[in-house]
């Protein structure tokens, strides 16, 4: 499949931006947590689930989406949010608990809502699938060609919500695409110890829908299968499942001692990093000058730096604002 | 209601009429749930809607409460106004994550940017030997969790008016209807399940209790069936020369504290009656409000009457023993007035 240079550059830019964003978040998260790690201390308190290494899943499908398409995301949401075009300033401010944040500091990193680009996420495994199902139902009712993409981890494929939602999506022929990021672990438990099948794309057969599998964290293959799944959904040809073999370079959350895996595992993964692979491909096969990639990278860095600056310089909400926004009027 | 102006409807027909009128008014309103289509809802809440609006707007779902309640959330974020039915409130256990972690919290967590205009209607109540998994009211379970309005109307008039208010509300509303007050042919026939219902659309506000009988000697607070039991008890009390004021709570969230406090200022005695479990429930909440804000108006301790913290048993004598009724209310009221 020929992929346009624009799409490849978009994917590269967003993968780079996500990586830089997460690296910076990992750093910010440690502030105030040294020498003793206290989860509630520092400018970014609470749990922190970073997506470093999982960029291909997000960009490979979001490149095909438009503003009107819905994305739901789980507890590890930053890569999806960035790829869907969530306002980076407001997102970062929310993660820092500031009044300028998406949810005025009431949500935090696992609860980011940007209705302007139809993005939401949540901290309960598998729970976003029904929300995407409902968005897909609304799209069909309105006669639009919009699609809904629900990103989940491989652990969520064992939740009841997965089965219920895919059955209904298939039954009603809805434009729902469930992207399963198999990052190999549900916190500490390897997939082989949690899942009865080698890959979840085969579960598509249970609903009579299409299943796709993407090997080795490859953004190009992700692009290709996602293109087909999105186009099929837009044409009214129903839902599909995409499982991508991806890798979580960091712990389940920051502060995870990672005693459940070999210390060398991550360095071997980093040796075949998808961002480096895509960079090399752009230079060797697309004749992009290194200098042009540097420009793209610098632009991404500046955007992320500005978002962190915005978040840090924003005010905290007034404490009594905790009592507001329970009901809308 | 007198003469030719009276238009009698059962509870279920009043509810279905409310939904019908709102569906005619707003194309974004639709209904989803188990057996809400051709069947018309197991308790008649959607009677006639499928025939009028068809399967696009009155949607029978698989037995997948997590998916269809979650789908209501997704559809609501797209500007739809879904009404979803959880057939029995007892089934909350298979889908409570969608209800309280998502439907109730998303508007708040989004800083008010995401509106979820959803009505989650659900059948509550026992008294007909349906046993522990099909007879609960669970009023307090839902009312305890912030982010949802929780209402429980007692009359056909309020069922219609409060359903219309619920559908027009931009917040999630848990709309509890009592099975025995639906006026269904296959359950006990109660006068209270039939009442005057105007033909046109009208609203009854959510969050406003109703003084259904005025009195000066004791305040009895009830909800749904216990309101009707309290009214029956009040008639008997009247024969003893005791004038009971009966308040129909109608709405658990928001709770109309003012109507209760005003009443105890007048009567100085409070009996709270609930078809839900006793401990940590609605009766405890109202007793606490009376203690915090109306203690000096009281001349006797607050009394509570509710299900005595056991699951609802099957066998008739066992079930009747645990449920409140008019006679129990009468006995408690007499004791309280004589304290």
XYZ file of C-alpha atoms in Angstrom:
668
model
C 0.000 0.000 0.000
C 1.360 3.401 -0.939
C 1.250 5.756 1.986
C 1.380 9.450 1.288
C 4.385 11.379 2.500
C 2.044 13.671 4.418
C 0.558 10.814 6.370
C 3.977 9.381 7.161
C 5.221 12.751 8.348
C 2.091 13.262 10.422
C 2.645 9.921 12.094
C 6.287 10.663 12.716
C 5.566 14.080 14.152
C 2.915 12.709 16.499
C 4.983 9.721 17.622
C 7.828 12.050 18.358
C 5.548 14.461 20.192
C 4.038 11.666 22.287
C 7.453 10.281 23.206
C 8.757 13.695 24.172
C 5.578 14.443 26.106
C 5.788 11.217 28.099
C 9.520 11.603 28.776
C 8.855 15.055 30.125
C 5.935 13.766 32.188
C 8.112 11.023 33.687
C 10.506 13.750 34.775
C 7.838 16.066 36.144
C 6.288 13.166 38.001
C 9.469 12.507 39.985
C 9.584 16.098 41.268
C 8.810 16.137 44.967
C 9.028 12.338 45.108
C 12.733 12.127 45.934
C 14.415 10.697 47.914
C 11.300 9.028 49.284
C 8.644 8.055 46.775
C 5.272 9.347 47.927
C 2.542 8.942 45.326
C 0.663 11.966 46.613
C 3.610 14.389 46.548
C 4.927 16.820 43.929
C 3.380 18.871 41.129
C 1.901 15.767 39.466
C 0.424 13.617 42.262
C -1.567 10.399 41.970
C -1.094 7.453 39.657
C 0.737 7.993 36.379
C 0.462 5.536 33.458
C 2.732 6.483 30.574
C 2.518 5.193 27.025
C 6.190 5.342 26.058
C 6.680 2.664 23.387
C 3.006 2.383 22.473
C 2.923 5.281 20.013
C 2.278 3.237 16.823
C -1.164 2.112 17.993
C -2.345 5.679 18.497
C -0.956 7.333 15.384
C -1.575 4.422 12.990
C -5.347 4.793 13.339
C -5.803 8.414 14.394
C -4.185 9.510 11.121
C -7.389 8.268 9.474
C -9.768 10.043 11.859
C -11.479 13.383 11.664
C -12.711 15.696 14.378
C -16.227 14.236 14.280
C -14.973 10.702 14.984
C -15.036 9.574 18.599
C -12.102 8.162 20.546
C -12.365 6.538 23.961
C -9.248 5.614 25.834
C -8.356 3.817 29.060
C -6.186 4.708 32.050
C -3.097 5.113 29.810
C -4.470 7.842 27.570
C -1.857 10.453 26.636
C -0.798 8.971 23.294
C -4.418 8.666 22.154
C -5.264 12.163 23.338
C -2.314 13.711 21.522
C -2.995 11.750 18.326
C -6.679 12.783 18.415
C -5.734 16.432 18.736
C -6.780 17.156 22.302
C -5.805 20.674 23.391
C -2.307 20.074 24.741
C -2.265 23.064 27.075
C -5.550 22.181 28.755
C -4.652 18.500 28.907
C -1.342 19.178 30.619
C -2.924 21.681 32.988
C -5.477 19.025 33.931
C -2.699 16.547 34.712
C -1.125 19.186 36.949
C -4.513 19.762 38.646
C -4.886 23.356 37.487
C -8.029 25.425 36.991
C -7.176 25.892 33.313
C -7.306 22.120 32.788
C -9.829 20.286 30.632
C -11.857 19.432 33.726
C -10.746 22.392 35.868
C -8.617 19.986 37.888
C -11.437 17.587 38.765
C -10.358 14.749 36.493
C -6.601 14.311 36.370
C -4.538 12.166 34.029
C -6.960 9.232 33.819
C -10.049 11.394 33.266
C -9.481 13.694 30.322
C -12.532 14.924 28.403
C -12.290 17.114 25.328
C -15.695 17.207 23.643
C -14.313 19.593 20.982
C -12.456 16.646 19.422
C -14.708 13.927 20.899
C -12.076 12.433 23.156
C -12.649 10.824 26.532
C -10.853 8.383 28.765
C -11.389 6.652 32.074
C -9.753 4.578 34.729
C -11.943 1.458 34.652
C -10.666 -1.334 32.425
C -12.970 -1.960 29.447
C -15.523 0.671 30.430
C -14.883 2.955 27.468
C -16.001 0.376 24.907
C -19.739 0.882 25.585
C -19.267 4.655 25.331
C -17.748 4.265 21.875
C -20.586 1.871 21.036
C -23.072 4.599 21.956
C -21.237 7.192 19.863
C -21.291 4.749 16.945
C -25.023 4.218 17.475
C -25.587 7.984 17.486
C -23.576 8.357 14.265
C -25.735 5.741 12.574
C -28.948 7.319 13.881
C -27.844 10.704 12.548
C -26.917 9.234 9.177
C -23.296 10.376 9.437
C -20.191 8.504 8.286
C -18.494 9.080 11.641
C -16.719 6.203 13.370
C -15.907 5.471 16.999
C -12.587 4.007 18.074
C -12.151 2.480 21.485
C -8.583 1.888 22.590
C -8.162 -0.795 25.228
C -5.360 -2.901 26.637
C -5.191 -6.646 26.104
C -6.426 -7.141 29.669
C -9.707 -5.388 28.834
C -10.493 -8.000 26.195
C -11.352 -10.287 29.112
C -13.947 -7.881 30.521
C -17.654 -8.414 30.003
C -17.985 -4.953 28.477
C -15.821 -6.120 25.545
C -18.088 -9.032 24.692
C -21.354 -7.177 25.296
C -20.304 -4.195 23.202
C -18.917 -6.147 20.258
C -21.986 -8.345 20.133
C -24.221 -5.276 20.002
C -22.007 -3.454 17.508
C -22.088 -6.487 15.226
C -25.822 -7.046 15.749
C -26.600 -3.451 14.784
C -23.769 -3.125 12.262
C -22.258 -0.067 13.934
C -19.063 1.809 13.003
C -17.104 0.713 16.068
C -13.426 -0.188 15.966
C -11.854 -1.689 19.057
C -8.076 -1.306 19.085
C -6.399 -3.691 21.496
C -2.935 -2.607 22.512
C -1.296 -5.802 23.577
C 1.596 -4.437 25.611
C 2.158 -7.942 26.981
C 1.233 -7.267 30.599
C -1.874 -6.518 32.652
C 0.072 -4.705 35.370
C 2.298 -7.702 36.233
C 0.426 -10.620 34.691
C 1.653 -11.649 31.241
C -0.952 -12.127 28.548
C -0.188 -15.837 28.365
C -1.426 -16.125 31.949
C -4.633 -14.161 31.368
C -5.902 -14.875 27.887
C -7.002 -18.163 26.355
C -6.075 -17.232 22.785
C -2.718 -16.158 21.365
C -4.156 -12.968 19.916
C -7.513 -11.285 20.382
C -8.178 -10.618 16.703
C -9.401 -14.222 16.458
C -12.209 -13.295 18.826
C -13.728 -11.320 15.943
C -15.022 -14.632 14.610
C -17.268 -14.892 17.675
C -19.166 -11.804 16.480
C -18.923 -12.407 12.758
C -16.795 -9.294 12.253
C -13.344 -8.489 10.883
C -10.259 -9.040 13.017
C -6.812 -7.670 12.254
C -3.435 -8.321 13.816
C -0.436 -6.007 13.695
C 2.946 -7.508 14.521
C 5.935 -6.010 16.244
C 4.649 -2.525 17.006
C 4.805 -1.542 13.376
C 3.255 1.849 12.608
C 3.091 1.121 8.877
C 1.082 -2.087 9.286
C -1.073 -0.331 11.856
C -1.714 2.394 9.315
C -2.693 -0.131 6.667
C -5.122 -2.261 8.663
C -6.620 0.803 10.334
C -7.254 2.398 6.962
C -9.239 -0.627 5.909
C -11.134 -0.862 9.220
C -12.019 2.842 9.241
C -13.075 2.871 5.597
C -15.233 -0.204 6.109
C -16.874 1.378 9.149
C -17.525 4.622 7.263
C -19.122 2.680 4.431
C -21.497 0.998 6.871
C -19.724 -2.362 6.723
C -19.651 -2.715 10.479
C -17.280 -3.074 13.378
C -13.844 -4.610 13.647
C -11.147 -5.536 16.115
C -7.493 -4.633 15.658
C -4.894 -6.105 17.968
C -1.435 -4.602 17.840
C 1.576 -6.200 19.436
C 3.101 -3.260 21.260
C 5.507 -2.621 24.099
C 5.373 -0.763 27.351
C 8.852 0.571 28.033
C 7.962 1.786 31.514
C 6.181 0.181 34.426
C 2.415 -0.176 34.616
C 2.592 3.051 36.559
C 5.500 5.236 37.497
C 6.987 3.732 40.642
C 6.245 0.163 39.538
C 9.254 -1.927 40.712
C 8.772 -4.212 37.655
C 9.934 -7.323 39.462
C 7.864 -9.416 37.075
C 10.094 -8.947 34.032
C 13.679 -9.346 32.971
C 15.761 -6.213 33.286
C 17.055 -6.625 29.705
C 13.632 -6.819 28.175
C 13.150 -3.102 27.713
C 16.609 -2.363 26.361
C 16.079 -5.008 23.673
C 12.769 -3.362 22.821
C 14.325 0.071 22.646
C 16.876 -1.270 20.155
C 14.050 -1.732 17.658
C 12.184 1.408 18.618
C 9.374 2.248 16.179
C 10.192 5.958 16.131
C 13.769 5.299 15.057
C 12.553 2.753 12.523
C 10.120 5.250 11.015
C 12.766 7.961 10.973
C 15.141 5.717 9.054
C 12.401 4.746 6.654
C 11.534 8.387 5.969
C 15.154 9.139 5.162
C 15.949 6.027 3.133
C 12.685 5.423 1.286
C 10.997 8.809 1.181
C 14.124 10.900 0.653
C 13.308 13.219 3.522
C 16.300 15.273 4.600
C 17.432 14.835 8.196
C 17.233 18.549 8.544
C 13.518 18.489 7.719
C 12.949 15.900 10.445
C 14.886 18.048 12.871
C 12.524 20.892 12.094
C 9.513 18.665 12.755
C 11.025 17.439 16.007
C 11.803 20.945 17.206
C 8.300 22.091 16.436
C 6.874 19.185 18.445
C 9.207 19.909 21.352
C 8.248 23.563 21.382
C 4.572 22.720 21.440
C 5.023 20.303 24.335
C 7.323 22.657 26.238
C 4.737 25.415 25.877
C 2.021 23.100 27.224
C 4.094 22.249 30.299
C 4.867 25.918 30.792
C 1.160 26.722 30.526
C 0.318 24.026 33.078
C 2.993 25.044 35.551
C 2.142 28.728 35.391
C -1.618 28.200 35.724
C -3.364 28.595 39.054
C -4.792 25.862 41.197
C -8.585 25.962 41.461
C -10.188 27.531 44.511
C -10.686 24.735 47.050
C -14.412 25.408 47.277
C -14.757 24.836 43.531
C -14.793 21.160 44.537
C -18.495 21.737 45.168
C -19.210 22.997 41.640
C -20.022 21.145 38.407
C -21.896 18.244 39.988
C -24.881 19.189 37.874
C -25.000 21.159 34.675
C -27.787 23.642 34.264
C -60.650 15.965 40.201
C -64.282 16.052 39.467
C -66.816 15.280 36.799
C -66.049 15.280 33.128
C -62.528 16.686 33.549
C -61.226 13.514 35.139
C -59.035 11.438 32.844
C -57.997 8.251 34.616
C -54.767 6.518 33.675
C -52.715 3.790 35.296
C -49.158 4.541 36.370
C -47.629 2.743 33.419
C -49.795 4.524 30.871
C -48.957 7.872 32.444
C -45.225 7.118 32.121
C -45.532 5.866 28.545
C -47.557 8.939 27.618
C -44.833 11.215 29.004
C -42.191 9.450 26.910
C -44.415 9.519 23.825
C -44.991 13.280 24.119
C -41.272 13.968 24.542
C -40.367 11.703 21.625
C -42.825 13.628 19.464
C -41.321 16.902 20.634
C -37.629 16.043 20.353
C -36.161 13.666 17.741
C -33.093 13.125 19.943
C -35.139 11.256 22.542
C -35.089 7.471 22.150
C -35.624 4.416 24.351
C -33.338 1.434 24.819
C -33.603 -1.599 27.045
C -34.689 -5.190 27.422
C -38.217 -5.901 26.140
C -39.075 -2.235 25.700
C -40.157 -2.828 22.089
C -43.075 -5.039 21.062
C -43.580 -6.134 24.661
C -43.889 -2.515 25.831
C -41.693 -2.947 28.889
C -42.155 -5.756 31.394
C -43.885 -3.222 33.653
C -45.573 -1.339 30.832
C -43.379 1.737 30.886
C -43.057 1.847 27.096
C -46.531 0.589 26.189
C -47.489 1.590 22.645
C -44.213 3.376 21.855
C -42.806 0.730 19.519
C -46.010 0.778 17.454
C -45.805 4.557 17.075
C -42.071 5.139 16.692
C -40.666 1.840 15.404
C -37.492 -0.058 16.136
C -35.168 2.862 15.365
C -36.334 4.818 18.388
C -37.618 2.088 20.689
C -34.755 -0.351 20.732
C -34.811 -3.848 22.199
C -31.334 -4.696 23.431
C -29.554 -7.916 24.245
C -29.277 -8.743 27.955
C -26.174 -6.598 28.169
C -26.832 -3.868 30.710
C -23.219 -2.697 30.834
C -23.155 -2.192 27.076
C -26.516 -0.516 26.648
C -26.263 1.775 29.680
C -22.718 2.617 28.608
C -23.996 3.186 25.072
C -26.523 5.661 26.469
C -23.566 7.613 27.860
C -21.828 7.588 24.480
C -25.016 8.578 22.665
C -25.690 11.377 25.164
C -22.250 12.855 24.506
C -23.338 13.031 20.850
C -26.361 15.165 21.708
C -28.936 12.385 21.969
C -31.295 12.149 24.952
C -31.501 8.425 25.702
C -33.973 6.797 28.048
C -32.679 3.404 29.149
C -34.537 0.856 31.201
C -32.876 -1.333 33.791
C -35.668 -3.875 34.031
C -35.426 -4.488 37.789
C -33.321 -2.218 39.976
C -31.925 -5.421 41.508
C -29.969 -5.956 38.274
C -27.770 -2.958 39.098
C -25.056 -5.378 40.138
C -24.183 -6.254 36.550
C -23.841 -2.646 35.376
C -23.202 -0.387 38.353
C -19.789 0.612 37.006
C -21.399 2.355 34.050
C -23.972 3.978 36.322
C -21.888 5.356 39.138
C -18.325 5.464 37.799
C -19.263 6.947 34.447
C -22.817 8.299 34.114
C -22.719 9.944 37.531
C -19.118 11.183 37.465
C -18.292 12.227 33.883
C -20.099 15.600 34.028
C -18.202 16.460 37.218
C -14.829 15.079 36.117
C -15.109 17.062 32.887
C -15.598 20.269 34.865
C -19.139 20.489 33.527
C -18.052 20.358 29.871
C -19.796 17.052 29.169
C -23.564 16.899 29.612
C -25.267 13.548 30.004
C -29.039 14.001 29.596
C -29.942 10.382 30.335
C -32.999 8.937 32.042
C -32.282 5.569 33.614
C -35.713 4.196 34.466
C -36.002 1.153 36.636
C -38.663 -0.893 38.411
C -38.515 -1.145 42.188
C -40.429 -2.660 45.044
C -41.773 -5.880 46.459
C -44.866 -7.205 48.125
C -45.721 -9.859 45.544
C -43.361 -12.694 46.521
C -40.651 -12.089 43.945
C -37.964 -12.742 46.573
C -34.583 -11.255 47.306
C -33.291 -10.566 43.779
C -36.428 -8.960 42.303
C -38.048 -7.005 45.143
C -35.678 -4.348 46.383
C -36.096 -0.606 46.094
C -32.427 0.333 46.671
C -33.413 3.993 46.923
C -30.499 4.818 49.209
C -27.922 2.861 47.216
C -28.438 5.242 44.300
C -29.170 8.355 46.360
C -25.884 7.926 48.244
C -23.756 8.380 45.136
C -23.231 11.971 43.978
C -23.948 13.021 40.422
C -27.358 11.541 39.696
C -30.791 12.927 40.397
C -32.870 10.141 41.918
C -36.644 10.326 41.854
C -39.448 7.963 42.839
C -42.945 9.260 42.012
C -46.020 7.765 43.676
C -48.980 8.728 41.491
C -49.839 8.576 37.790
C -49.925 12.393 37.741
C -46.388 12.639 39.128
C -45.110 9.741 37.035
C -46.014 11.674 33.914
C -44.964 15.119 35.093
C -41.697 13.971 36.624
C -40.821 11.801 33.617
C -41.192 14.827 31.365
C -38.988 16.845 33.743
C -36.452 14.013 33.800
C -36.263 13.789 30.000
C -35.803 17.564 29.689
C -33.142 17.659 32.419
C -29.558 17.935 31.169
C -28.306 15.727 34.014
C -28.559 11.968 34.485
C -31.789 11.085 36.282
C -32.493 7.709 37.872
C -36.258 7.377 37.550
C -37.577 4.682 39.869
C -41.102 3.468 39.332
C -42.857 1.127 41.717
C -44.141 -2.058 40.092
C -47.304 -2.204 42.184
C -48.123 1.424 41.335
C -48.024 0.773 37.579
C -51.632 -0.470 37.659
C -50.846 -3.699 35.835
C -53.603 -6.287 35.485
C -51.417 -9.083 36.791
C -50.554 -7.518 40.141
C -52.540 -6.342 43.171
C -55.148 -3.817 42.093
C -54.618 -0.628 44.093
C -56.718 2.512 43.837
C -53.482 4.475 44.106
C -52.220 3.026 40.820
C -54.935 4.837 38.879
C -55.363 8.586 38.855
C -56.167 11.730 36.964
C -53.660 12.582 34.285
C -54.127 15.591 31.998
C -53.701 14.843 28.325
C -51.171 17.551 27.529
C -47.492 17.677 28.444
C -46.797 19.203 31.851
C -43.900 19.074 34.268
C -43.633 18.294 37.959
C -40.327 19.591 39.353
C -37.628 17.165 40.480
C -36.503 17.818 44.051
C -39.819 18.938 45.489
C -41.700 16.904 48.081
C -45.483 17.001 48.222
C -47.581 17.427 51.349
C -50.328 14.996 50.401
C -52.287 15.380 53.620
C -52.157 18.190 56.144
C -52.204 17.558 59.877
C -50.953 19.031 63.113
C -50.069 16.105 65.389
C -47.400 14.100 63.586
C -45.427 14.203 60.326
C -45.170 10.946 58.412
C -42.653 10.959 55.563
C -43.068 8.250 52.939
C -42.025 7.464 49.394
C -43.936 5.537 46.708
C -45.758 2.612 48.398
C -45.034 3.850 51.896
C -46.710 7.179 51.064
C -49.890 5.301 50.222
C -49.586 3.167 53.353
C -49.111 6.359 55.367
C -52.249 7.905 53.862
C -54.221 4.808 54.798
C -52.813 4.904 58.316
C -53.687 8.605 58.555
C -57.369 7.802 57.947
C -57.365 5.382 60.835
C -55.446 7.827 63.021
C -58.071 10.433 62.277
C -60.656 8.186 63.866
C -58.543 8.308 67.023
C -58.432 12.081 66.817
C -54.827 12.160 65.579
C -54.209 14.501 62.639
C -51.255 13.174 60.667
C -49.460 15.245 58.055
C -48.200 13.006 55.241
C -45.295 14.019 53.028
C -44.632 12.207 49.770
C -40.890 12.628 49.266
C -41.090 12.017 45.476
C -37.441 12.897 45.024
C -34.441 11.524 46.935
C -31.884 13.674 45.127
C -32.245 16.592 45.318
C -33.928 16.187 48.695
C -36.521 18.751 49.755
C -35.312 19.331 53.318
C -37.358 22.480 53.695
C -40.765 20.817 53.349
C -39.833 18.270 56.032
C -38.442 20.885 58.429
C -41.489 23.137 57.948
C -43.769 20.235 58.738
C -42.031 19.222 61.967
C -42.135 22.866 63.075
C -45.877 22.432 62.987
C -46.319 18.826 64.230
C -43.252 18.380 66.494
C -43.211 14.646 65.779
C -41.592 12.723 62.939
C -42.073 9.180 61.664
C -40.141 8.192 58.509
C -41.238 5.137 56.543
C -39.254 3.392 53.816
C -39.517 0.233 51.726
C -35.710 0.127 51.555
C -33.364 -1.341 54.167
C -33.290 0.447 57.511
C -29.608 1.027 58.164
C -27.756 3.841 56.349
C -30.900 4.551 54.357
C -33.392 7.314 53.540
C -34.920 7.116 57.005
C -31.500 7.680 58.569
C -30.838 10.653 56.303
C -34.096 12.351 57.195
C -33.663 11.601 60.883
C -30.211 13.185 60.677
C -31.609 16.293 58.989
C -34.253 16.571 61.698
C -31.580 16.162 64.381
C -29.196 18.668 62.813
C -31.656 21.330 61.772
C -34.927 20.724 63.557
C -34.081 19.163 66.896
C -35.638 21.922 68.948
C -38.889 21.569 67.025
C -39.207 17.939 68.091
C -41.053 16.899 71.227
C -40.236 13.187 70.882
C -37.468 11.089 69.341
C -37.674 10.465 65.587
C -39.099 7.031 64.708
C -38.100 4.996 61.666
C -39.912 2.140 59.979
C -38.187 0.234 57.172
C -37.061 -3.225 56.054
C -35.172 -4.613 59.060
C -31.820 -5.244 57.346
C -32.535 -8.642 55.824
C -32.917 -9.526 52.132
C -36.558 -9.610 51.007
C -37.803 -13.139 51.762
C -40.017 -15.118 49.395
C -42.769 -16.691 51.490
C -45.805 -14.395 51.906
C -45.870 -14.262 55.714
C -42.119 -13.643 55.829
C -42.246 -10.886 53.234
C -45.266 -9.201 54.803
C -43.435 -9.267 58.127
C -40.487 -7.239 56.836
C -42.333 -4.743 54.627
C -43.922 -1.634 56.137
C -47.701 -1.392 55.879
C -50.534 0.862 57.049
C -51.131 -1.046 60.268
C -47.461 -0.844 61.313
C -47.414 2.863 60.541
C -50.608 3.348 62.548
C -49.140 1.510 65.556
C -45.876 3.464 65.471
C -47.711 6.762 65.051
C -49.984 6.117 68.001
C -46.981 5.267 70.184
C -45.130 8.359 69.025
C -48.024 10.728 69.607
C -48.442 9.349 73.105
C -44.779 9.772 74.025
